[in-house]
Amino acid sequence: ASYFSIDAVFETEEKEMFDAKLLTIEEKKIATGKDFDSTGELASKKVVLLDEDAARDLQQKLTGQAFSVTDVDRKPYTRKPKAPFRTSTLQQDALRSLRFSSSRTMSAAQRLYENGFITYMRTDSTTLSESALTAARNQVAGLYGKEYLPDAPRTYGTAKGAQEAHEAIRPAGDTFQMPTDVAKQVNSDEAKLYELIWKRTIASQMANARGERLAVRIAGESTDGRATVFGASGLTITFPGFMRAYVEGSDNPEADLDDKEKHLPAMAEEDDLTAVKIDAVGHDTKPPARYNEASLIERLEELGIGRPSTYASIISTIQDRGYVWKRGAALIPSFTAFATVGLLEEHFSDLVDYEFTARMEADLDDIAAGETESRPWLRKFYLGNGSPGLARMVVERLGEIDARQVNSFPIGEDDNGQLVEARAGRYGPFLSRGDDTAPIPDDIAPDELTLEVALELLSRPSGDKILGTDPESGLTVIAKNGRFGPYVQLGDADPADKKNKPKTASLFKTMEVDSLSLDQALQLLTLPRVVGVHPETGEEIHALNGRYGPYLKMGSDSRSLESEEELFTVTIPKAVEVFAQPKRRRGQSAKGPLKELGEDPDTKKPIVLKEGRFGPYVTDGETNASLRKGDTIENVTPERAQELLAERRAKLANT
């Protein structure tokens, strides 16, 4: 939904300027983004929704009018520190502050723990031991002064169902090593994570931040007599307290603005103000934010699903199985996820109920604590006891499942009344309309697949593009998309002639069907080409483009070429030189990088993006990591490359 606000810049008599927003008109509140529900509808009819015409009209009728301060409200501000980290909050803040995935966080934490820098990293406790409290308070006093210490050590509440088998995640030992000292002994990820843990631990034992909030109300009247009230707010921090050491990361920068320091000029009631500028500003409501790893773990914790030891594996599993993919930090559900959830909710709803899962987690906690025996619990779950068990449910309901129905998602109807639907297929999602089908591009999220987008995808050619006619043969040159990638074909295939197939040639990796010219296609169709005869062996040398890249062939011998373009330019002298070199094993051809992505913080080696046998990947020369679904060559950033490599190293370390 769209809405408008009226923003103003006011100036005091001392020529100091500040920003304000229109709050009310004729004592009715002006609608803001907070007044809309998750569907974009106004949640209350008691607010005034300004459209563009009304906003522009009001802007004109307020310009040049007189304004004065009607109220100045000062209130004390206090902000308390957060509890020390437990597993879930560490993963959440590492994503928000360091952009670490949960698996990357846990891998770095594991190494810090194993090397004696932090306490055990799988815990649901926020409790610090007596020695830790003493160490933290001593460090606070030494670094910041005794005024930053509360009168007594701080203690924090325990989450419902917490096992508290370990204390909170903190620096190890009776005295805490400084982050600068630890950084000299560990890699980049570990150093950053240790510093985050150290800051949170120290801050948890520091005094509150204190300050003053100031709210000012400014009254004015439009030229047609309507009473308006503008508002401005400020925050002054008088004592930073724990904020000297640590401020938590946030998923919601707009909400976080409430705690940002913002100074307003000194004002008193009845002060006259000048409106230097009044603007009508347009806004669009935004859908609820997608989950990222941090917010998903937070939600799992609220629902009682998962435990400190399982959060990272849950996040990894849903990605590895193709249920979600990443766009930046956001987790995007796939059509496979919708099909799976739909099947389970329709046929096994009891097993995917949040409360059932939370109860099961609690039962497993009791088993782990020795309060419940495991075998009777498993017998009841699998065979049932007064209610159907898993075995009976599967047998009874398996025959009811309609695979096509489960994997189909109606989108709408075209102009002829034909149903258009998305389907989760074995080889990826696709669109279906009668006998017409079209693949759904990997970068389209299910909620973005509107009827308009679907019809546009279905209207595209099946991948065939007629480029023109070959002047020598008179046959049509066609560009196609095939199972192994795009290619060009000379003439149409005759279904009745199985022996004589049309000549084809794969496109180079730098080429695209949409921009391919006839001249380029004809040049591709000259491959394989005869380069010439080797002067010593008398054998013909051929230039070919194969499954593993461009290469030269002479009899049973072959050598890789550096680039596909060389297929057309390589000469006999160059070919002789290439064959004189030792033969590389497959995969050793020195292909140039597609993209350079800076230095890896762990190995201090350059990261490059390359094209490999199984697709693009990033490497620092020691570790290779394939791009995930949602990653593209164009959008891979240095930070994303570092994350992929760190996750790959963590996976290799745990195998």
XYZ file of C-alpha atoms in Angstrom, residues 50 265 287 312-313 333 360 367 396 425 431 451 463 634:
14
model
C -2.886 10.815 3.187
C 18.045 22.505 19.997
C 5.876 -7.053 3.548
C 23.246 -24.878 13.288
C 22.469 -28.336 11.869
C 11.700 -21.037 0.709
C 8.821 -33.968 21.825
C 15.282 -38.869 28.424
C -2.901 -45.795 6.392
C 9.527 -31.335 -10.411
C 5.279 -23.837 -14.982
C 0.301 -14.667 -12.978
C 14.670 -21.953 -26.013
C 27.442 -11.426 -10.936
